[in-house]
């Protein structure tokens, strides 16, 4: 165990340390690692209860200062089990010592090298920290800071919530200390994020007769510090997204949304602009009205274009520190802008048009697709996906900029997170009215999409089959044959027995699109008929919902529309009995779909219709048709009468 510590302490800290501990402190900066180790061990010894409280307090101060040094310092202190030692110190009756231990714990926990789980290993720790909240404004500040840094995800939120975090921290929002108010606010912003349970609780909590949402609204007023405005906006955003506050509530429309738009302006620091845009993107992501309001607030769409202008041209920057700062935030700014554009354009055609008409927008998205930063690539793909919902843009801007090329490149080799969004976008680019459909096909998309259908990731399987379904719609026979060849019968069966209903529905949709237009139906059934009939039988016999069965019967109706293909139904008594069964089903949709099959089989003008009519009459189909012609459902009634006319003609 090498406990090597770097970076000398600042003099201000050293001046706090009395002569009694100077000997140990000096050891920490000796060039001999062994002496350094000895110094750390001695500091540990100072945690012993036999030492005076004053000395132990000084040790906590020194350790906290060391933790402010490099990440290696923190790693070394962690290796030496500093956290259990400091947590033990919190059991002391002495408040100054407790505060010093908490300050040191805070410094260690906010370091990126410290695993948050270390706070949760002993269940009694959280309870004890909650109890210490009432001791002083310093315990309040440090404990809230520890909680907000160590609350990562739903499990941690639940632990803190169950230990009474909401009740214990709420009153700190009206503390006389700004630091305490701010840390309490940050605590609520992480507790409520994507957490309906916490959000629904917060909305009903009051402090000094005022509900928390009202307190948050006061905190996002223009005269408050920016970090307070931003953090309270994040709290209200989480509560809104969780359904605890309505999207049309004035505190969202008139307070939270305008505050977040303000954070996107040029006057704000780069990091504030990033946080403002990302929070606003999350707030409006699923609400059409909020998207519309945001799009016309303070010229937001144009304002976001500025996010792509960092770093400024080097000649304009004389300050090297400024350049470094701009470079550091440039990725984050682009990512935030793409995210917000994606949310803004999620539903409204006019907003999408405005976004695309913003200077160099399509070029920026295309460039974003090949950026080195995965986060920027993902945000750029999300933005493209949002804009690809526009029929108009698919026909114009997307074609002008050949967006499909970089998109196909992204799909060749990307993490699943990017693949899911990129393949969703490809589904839209493969719709029949999209001019990109042709070149995408020529660039080997079928093989790529067939491989996606074999993914363990559910969203990728759905998107792979969905894109193939779009590709097969009104496609020429060669493309349909290529799809069937690429998928293989084995894979098709695999998809038809997938446990997810979305995969099953999209696979049936693909089959339905493949089996359209007579020559195609006959060709495909001549090569894959046996397997397709097997699959249809399997589904009609299985435990599936109405929509799945309806789609399957529609496939049969398409097969029945073929010239030679219909014989595969007529020679299969099992299938015929199933069609008969569904004609008398309690669900009208299934009855109607079964009737389509019958109509196509008995149509007069086609060769062999007399023999087919006779066979179906012998099976009792005509009796069912007579019964259905009296149905109260107008669709069923009409369809049955039309079918009966074929017998009379």
Coordinates of C-alpha atoms in Angstrom, one line a residue, residues 1-5 28 40 43-44 59 62-86 104 107-108 113-114:
X1 CA 0.0 0.0 0.0
X2 CA 1.8 3.1 -1.2
X3 CA 0.3 6.2 0.4
X4 CA 2.2 8.9 -1.5
X5 CA 1.0 12.4 -1.2
X28 CA 4.2 14.7 4.9
X40 CA 0.2 9.5 7.2
X43 CA -1.9 11.2 11.4
X44 CA -4.0 8.1 11.7
X59 CA -5.4 16.4 12.1
X62 CA -4.5 18.9 7.8
X63 CA -6.0 15.8 6.1
X64 CA -8.7 18.0 4.5
X65 CA -6.0 20.3 3.1
X66 CA -4.1 17.3 1.7
X67 CA -7.3 16.2 0.0
X68 CA -7.4 19.6 -1.7
X69 CA -4.1 18.7 -3.4
X70 CA -3.9 16.3 -6.3
X71 CA -6.2 13.4 -7.2
X72 CA -3.3 11.1 -6.2
X73 CA -3.4 12.6 -2.7
X74 CA -7.1 11.6 -2.4
X75 CA -6.3 8.1 -3.8
X76 CA -3.6 7.7 -1.2
X77 CA -5.8 8.9 1.6
X78 CA -8.6 6.5 0.4
X79 CA -6.0 3.6 0.4
X80 CA -5.3 4.5 4.0
X81 CA -9.0 4.1 4.9
X82 CA -9.5 7.7 5.7
X83 CA -13.3 7.6 5.3
X84 CA -14.0 5.1 8.1
X85 CA -11.6 7.0 10.3
X86 CA -13.4 10.3 9.7
X104 CA -12.6 16.8 5.3
X107 CA -13.5 17.5 0.3
X108 CA -12.8 13.8 -0.3
X113 CA -11.7 9.6 -7.7
X114 CA -13.9 8.8 -4.6

